[in-house]
Coordinates of C-alpha atoms and ligand atoms in Angstrom, one line a residue:
X1 CA 97.5 103.7 130.2
X2 CA 96.6 106.6 127.9
X3 CA 98.5 109.8 128.4
X4 CA 97.0 113.2 127.9
X5 CA 98.3 115.1 124.8
X6 CA 100.1 117.7 127.0
X7 CA 101.9 115.0 129.0
X8 CA 102.9 113.2 125.8
X9 CA 104.1 116.6 124.5
X10 CA 106.0 117.4 127.7
X11 CA 104.3 120.8 128.1
X12 CA 102.2 120.3 131.2
X13 CA 104.1 123.3 132.8
X14 CA 103.4 125.6 129.8
X15 CA 101.0 128.5 130.5
X16 CA 98.8 129.3 127.5
X17 CA 96.6 131.8 129.4
X18 CA 97.6 134.6 126.9
X19 CA 96.9 132.4 123.9
X20 CA 93.9 132.0 121.7
X21 CA 94.0 128.7 119.8
X22 CA 91.7 127.7 116.9
X23 CA 91.6 124.0 116.2
X24 CA 89.7 123.0 113.0
X25 CA 87.9 119.7 113.2
X26 CA 87.8 119.8 117.0
X27 CA 84.3 118.3 117.3
X28 CA 85.9 114.8 117.2
X29 CA 89.0 112.7 117.4
X30 CA 92.5 114.2 117.4
X31 CA 91.4 117.8 117.1
X32 CA 89.0 117.5 120.0
X33 CA 91.7 116.1 122.2
X34 CA 94.1 118.9 121.2
X35 CA 91.4 121.5 122.0
X36 CA 90.8 120.0 125.4
X37 CA 94.5 120.0 126.1
X38 CA 94.8 123.7 125.1
X39 CA 91.9 124.5 127.4
X40 CA 93.6 122.7 130.3
X41 CA 96.8 124.7 129.6
X42 CA 94.8 127.9 130.0
X43 CA 94.2 128.9 126.4
X44 CA 91.0 130.5 125.0
X45 CA 89.9 127.8 122.6
X46 CA 88.0 128.2 119.3
X47 CA 86.3 124.9 118.4
X48 CA 85.4 124.2 114.8
X49 CA 83.3 121.5 113.1
X50 CA 80.2 121.1 110.9
X51 CA 77.9 119.7 113.5
X52 CA 76.4 122.0 116.2
X53 CA 75.6 119.2 118.6
X54 CA 79.1 117.7 118.5
X55 CA 80.5 121.2 118.8
X56 CA 78.4 122.0 121.8
X57 CA 79.4 118.7 123.4
X58 CA 83.1 119.8 123.0
X59 CA 82.2 123.2 124.5
X60 CA 80.6 121.5 127.5
X61 CA 83.8 119.5 128.1
X62 CA 85.9 122.7 127.8
X63 CA 83.6 124.6 130.2
X64 CA 84.9 122.3 133.0
X65 CA 88.6 123.2 132.3
X66 CA 89.1 126.1 130.0
X67 CA 89.2 129.1 132.3
X68 CA 89.8 131.5 129.4
X69 CA 86.6 130.4 127.7
X70 CA 85.7 128.7 124.4
X71 CA 83.6 129.4 121.4
X72 CA 82.2 127.4 118.5
X73 CA 82.5 128.1 114.7
X74 CA 80.6 126.0 112.2
X75 CA 81.8 125.7 108.6
X76 CA 81.7 123.1 105.9
X77 CA 85.2 123.0 104.5
X78 CA 83.8 121.7 101.1
X79 CA 82.3 125.2 100.7
X80 CA 84.8 128.0 100.2
X81 CA 82.2 130.7 101.1
X82 CA 81.6 128.9 104.4
X83 CA 85.4 129.0 105.1
X84 CA 85.5 132.7 104.3
X85 CA 82.5 133.4 106.6
X86 CA 84.1 131.5 109.4
X87 CA 87.4 133.4 109.1
X88 CA 85.5 136.7 109.2
X89 CA 83.5 135.5 112.3
X90 CA 86.7 134.4 114.1
X91 CA 88.4 137.7 113.2
X92 CA 85.4 139.7 114.6
X93 CA 85.2 137.7 117.8
X94 CA 88.8 137.6 119.1
X95 CA 91.7 140.0 119.5
X96 CA 94.2 137.6 117.9
X97 CA 94.7 134.0 116.8
X98 CA 98.0 132.9 118.3
X99 CA 97.7 129.2 117.3
X100 CA 96.0 127.8 114.3
X101 CA 95.7 124.0 114.1
X102 CA 94.6 123.0 110.6
X103 CA 93.3 119.6 111.5
X104 CA 89.8 119.1 109.9
X105 CA 89.8 116.4 107.3
X106 CA 89.4 112.8 106.4
X107 CA 89.3 110.2 103.7
X108 CA 86.0 110.4 101.7
X109 CA 84.4 107.7 99.7
X110 CA 82.5 108.5 96.5
X111 CA 82.5 112.2 97.4
X112 CA 83.0 113.5 93.8
X113 CA 83.6 117.2 93.4
X114 CA 82.5 120.2 95.4
X115 CA 80.2 122.9 94.1
X116 CA 83.3 124.7 92.8
X117 CA 84.1 121.7 90.7
X118 CA 87.2 120.6 92.7
X119 CA 87.8 117.0 93.9
X120 CA 86.3 116.8 97.4
X121 CA 89.2 115.5 99.4
X122 CA 91.7 118.0 98.1
X123 CA 89.1 120.8 98.6
X124 CA 88.4 119.8 102.3
X125 CA 91.9 118.7 103.3
X126 CA 94.1 121.2 101.5
X127 CA 92.3 124.1 99.9
X128 CA 90.1 124.9 102.9
X129 CA 93.1 125.2 105.3
X130 CA 95.0 127.1 102.6
X131 CA 92.2 129.6 102.4
X132 CA 91.5 129.8 106.1
X133 CA 95.2 130.3 106.8
X134 CA 95.4 133.3 104.4
X135 CA 92.3 134.9 105.9
X136 CA 93.6 134.4 109.5
X137 CA 97.3 135.3 109.0
X138 CA 96.5 139.1 109.5
X139 CA 95.0 138.1 112.9
X140 CA 98.1 136.3 113.9
X141 CA 100.8 138.0 116.0
X142 CA 104.5 137.7 115.3
X143 CA 105.6 134.4 116.8
X144 CA 102.2 132.8 116.1
X145 CA 102.1 129.1 115.2
X146 CA 100.4 127.2 112.4
X147 CA 100.2 123.5 112.8
X148 CA 98.7 121.2 110.1
X149 CA 97.7 117.6 110.6
X150 CA 99.2 115.7 107.7
X151 CA 99.7 111.9 107.6
X152 CA 102.3 109.2 107.0
X153 CA 100.0 108.4 104.0
X154 CA 101.5 111.4 102.2
X155 CA 104.4 109.0 101.4
X156 CA 102.0 107.1 99.0
X157 CA 100.8 110.4 97.5
X158 CA 101.6 111.9 94.2
X159 CA 100.4 115.2 92.9
X160 CA 99.8 116.7 89.5
X161 CA 99.3 120.3 90.2
X162 CA 97.3 120.9 87.0
X163 CA 94.9 118.1 87.9
X164 CA 93.6 119.1 91.3
X165 CA 90.0 118.9 90.1
X166 CA 90.4 115.3 89.0
X167 CA 88.4 112.6 90.9
X168 CA 90.2 109.6 89.4
X169 CA 91.9 107.0 91.6
X170 CA 90.9 105.3 94.9
X171 CA 89.8 107.3 97.9
X172 CA 93.2 106.4 99.5
X173 CA 95.0 107.8 96.5
X174 CA 93.0 111.0 96.8
X175 CA 93.6 111.2 100.5
X176 CA 97.4 110.6 100.2
X177 CA 97.6 113.3 97.6
X178 CA 95.8 115.7 100.0
X179 CA 98.1 114.8 102.8
X180 CA 101.1 115.3 100.5
X181 CA 99.6 118.8 99.8
X182 CA 99.6 119.5 103.5
X183 CA 103.4 118.9 103.8
X184 CA 104.1 121.0 100.6
X185 CA 101.8 123.8 101.9
X186 CA 103.7 123.8 105.2
X187 CA 107.1 124.0 103.6
X188 CA 106.0 126.8 101.2
X189 CA 104.2 128.7 103.9
X190 CA 107.4 128.6 106.0
X191 CA 109.4 129.9 103.0
X192 CA 106.9 132.8 102.4
X193 CA 106.7 134.1 106.0
X194 CA 109.1 134.3 108.9
X195 CA 106.5 136.1 111.0
X196 CA 104.8 132.9 112.2
X197 CA 106.0 129.3 112.3
X198 CA 104.4 126.5 110.2
X199 CA 104.9 122.9 110.9
X200 CA 102.9 119.7 110.1
X201 CA 102.8 116.2 111.6
X202 CA 101.7 112.6 111.4
X203 CA 99.5 111.7 114.4
X204 CA 100.1 107.9 114.1
X205 CA 97.6 105.3 113.2
X206 CA 94.7 106.4 115.4
X207 CA 91.8 103.9 115.2
X208 CA 89.9 105.5 118.1
X209 CA 88.8 108.7 116.2
X210 CA 85.8 108.8 113.9
X211 CA 88.2 108.7 110.9
X212 CA 87.2 105.2 110.0
X213 CA 83.6 106.2 109.1
X214 CA 84.4 107.1 105.5
X215 CA 87.4 105.0 104.7
X216 CA 87.0 102.0 102.3
X217 CA 86.3 98.6 103.7
X218 CA 89.9 97.2 103.4
X219 CA 91.1 100.0 105.8
X220 CA 87.8 100.4 107.8
X221 CA 87.6 96.8 109.0
X222 CA 91.2 96.7 110.5
X223 CA 90.6 100.1 112.0
X224 CA 87.4 99.0 113.6
X225 CA 89.0 95.9 115.0
X226 CA 92.0 97.9 116.3
X227 CA 89.5 100.1 118.3
X228 CA 88.8 97.2 120.6
X229 CA 92.3 95.5 120.6
X230 CA 94.4 96.9 123.4
X231 CA 97.8 98.3 122.4
X232 CA 97.1 98.5 118.7
X233 CA 97.7 101.9 117.2
X234 CA 98.0 105.3 118.8
X235 CA 95.3 106.5 121.3
X236 CA 93.4 109.7 120.2
X237 CA 95.0 111.6 123.1
X238 CA 98.6 110.6 122.1
X239 CA 97.7 111.3 118.4
X240 CA 97.0 114.8 119.5
X241 CA 100.3 115.0 121.4
X242 CA 102.4 116.2 118.5
X243 CA 99.9 119.0 117.6
X244 CA 100.0 120.2 121.2
X245 CA 103.9 120.0 121.2
X246 CA 104.1 122.0 118.0
X247 CA 101.6 124.6 119.3
X248 CA 103.0 125.0 122.8
X249 CA 106.5 123.7 123.4
X250 CA 109.3 126.3 123.8
X251 CA 111.5 123.7 122.1
X252 CA 109.9 124.5 118.7
X253 CA 109.2 128.2 119.1
X254 CA 111.7 128.9 116.2
X255 CA 111.3 125.8 114.2
X256 CA 109.4 126.1 110.9
X257 CA 108.7 124.2 107.7
X258 CA 109.2 120.8 109.3
X259 CA 107.3 117.5 109.3
X260 CA 107.0 115.8 112.7
X261 CA 105.9 112.5 114.1
X262 CA 105.8 111.6 117.8
X263 CA 107.1 115.1 118.7
X264 CA 110.2 114.4 116.6
X265 CA 111.2 116.0 113.3
X266 CA 111.1 113.4 110.4
X267 CA 112.1 113.6 106.8
X268 CA 109.0 113.6 104.6
X269 CA 108.9 111.9 101.2
X270 CA 111.1 113.0 98.3
X271 CA 108.0 114.5 96.6
X272 CA 107.1 116.4 99.7
X273 CA 110.6 118.0 99.7
X274 CA 110.3 119.2 96.1
X275 CA 110.3 123.0 96.3
X276 CA 109.3 123.5 92.7
X277 CA 106.1 121.4 93.2
X278 CA 105.4 123.3 96.5
X279 CA 105.6 126.6 94.6
X280 CA 103.4 125.4 91.7
X281 CA 100.8 123.9 94.2
X282 CA 100.8 127.2 96.1
X283 CA 100.1 129.2 92.9
X284 CA 97.4 126.8 91.6
X285 CA 95.8 126.9 95.1
X286 CA 95.7 130.7 95.0
X287 CA 93.8 130.4 91.7
X288 CA 91.4 127.7 92.9
X289 CA 90.3 129.6 95.9
X290 CA 90.3 132.9 94.0
X291 CA 92.5 134.4 96.7
X292 CA 92.2 138.1 97.2
X293 CA 95.3 139.9 96.0
X294 CA 95.6 141.7 99.3
X295 CA 96.0 138.4 101.1
X296 CA 98.7 136.9 98.9
X297 CA 102.1 136.2 100.3
X298 CA 105.2 137.0 98.3
X299 CA 107.2 134.1 97.0
X300 CA 109.8 134.6 99.7
X301 CA 109.8 135.8 103.3
X302 CA 111.8 139.0 102.4
X303 CA 109.0 140.0 100.0
X304 CA 110.9 139.3 96.8
Ligands
LIG401 N1 92.9 108.7 112.5 C1 94.1 108.4 111.9 O1 94.6 107.3 111.9 C2 94.8 109.5 111.2 C3 96.1 109.3 110.7 C4 96.8 110.3 110.0 C5 96.2 111.5 109.9 N2 94.9 111.8 110.4 C6 94.4 113.1 110.2 O2 93.9 113.6 111.4 C7 92.9 114.6 111.2 C8 91.8 114.4 112.2 O3 91.2 113.2 111.9 P1 90.6 112.2 113.1 O4 91.3 110.9 112.9 O5 90.6 112.9 114.4 O6 89.1 112.0 112.5 P2 87.7 112.5 113.0 O7 87.4 112.0 114.4 O8 86.8 112.0 111.9 O9 87.8 114.1 113.0 C9 87.7 114.8 111.8 C10 87.3 116.2 112.1 O10 87.3 116.9 110.9 C11 86.0 117.5 110.6 N3 85.6 117.5 109.2 C12 85.6 116.5 108.4 N4 85.1 116.9 107.2 C13 84.8 118.2 107.3 C14 84.3 119.1 106.4 N5 83.9 118.9 105.2 N6 84.1 120.4 106.9 C15 84.4 120.7 108.1 N7 85.0 119.9 109.0 C16 85.2 118.6 108.6 C17 85.1 116.6 111.4 O11 83.9 117.3 111.7 P3 82.5 116.6 111.8 O12 82.4 116.3 113.3 O13 81.5 117.6 111.4 O14 82.5 115.4 110.9 C18 85.9 116.3 112.7 O15 85.8 117.4 113.6 C19 92.6 114.5 109.7 O16 93.2 115.6 109.0 C20 93.1 113.2 109.3 O17 93.5 113.2 107.9 C21 94.2 110.8 111.0

């Protein structure tokens, strides 16, 4: 029996009626289930995706439960200008963003590079949330929470910070690298700010989302089979559970810089714990998104 994310997270009694939560990639899969859970807990929900029809379908579902209302923002994360426009639209339409769930992403076959000349997977999965987070941090109150959907696949990833444009390697290698970047981003963000918390998580193997659309055949076929086999993998609702836990549970109000799976802190890979790599990735990411000086965070939380 599938449990709703808020039940899995143990937060059914948490009241989010004073909370605005933005979930990227909430037109489908894990993000959509997290958004619906936030709506049921009383939050104002900001839905994001690329596809208006899928976005409006999510809004329709939220209309039944989200008393505080919901809104849709469309942006292609392969396009940095689109991310900036979305951030400005969000900032203009709400008083604050209390919870930001950086969830949009995937594994992309033969995607090449973006218009900015950056490998597509790292651009969508890492640089877009890096850019969005910087633009929305000024909208976040003290005590806000940033949650990023990483993956256990980060353990297979390796990163050469000077080669983020490179498209070599399999789509799985490029995906693992981007999910490693998600963990490094989270740790470095936590080091650079103590105003909000930043945590990331692995949702489990979730065959029921639309993730399998783009993955290569050796992974796609077992994922498709697992969709119809009872008890194989994690349900989409339970996959969203750790996102909802990190965004809503009082247990983690002061926890930051950690990697979770199944609502439990876990040790990420050795490379994901390398502070020098995290710092170099951060600085290179600032360059690749041409981050406005006024939005840059100091190298440590005390501004030094
Ligand atoms: N499924 C798993 O087993 C698994 C395991 C570990 C980690 N994850 C992570 O979980 C997150 C959510 O994936 P999911 O499994 O829920 O897959 P999903 O059902 O395919 O959802 C992905 C979401 O990301 C959005 N997205 C993808 N590319 C985008 C782009 N270029 N610009 C803007 N939005 C984009 C999609 O929007 P559209 O509707 O427009 O495509 C969709 O809303 C991902 O970060 C993934 O890496 C998944």
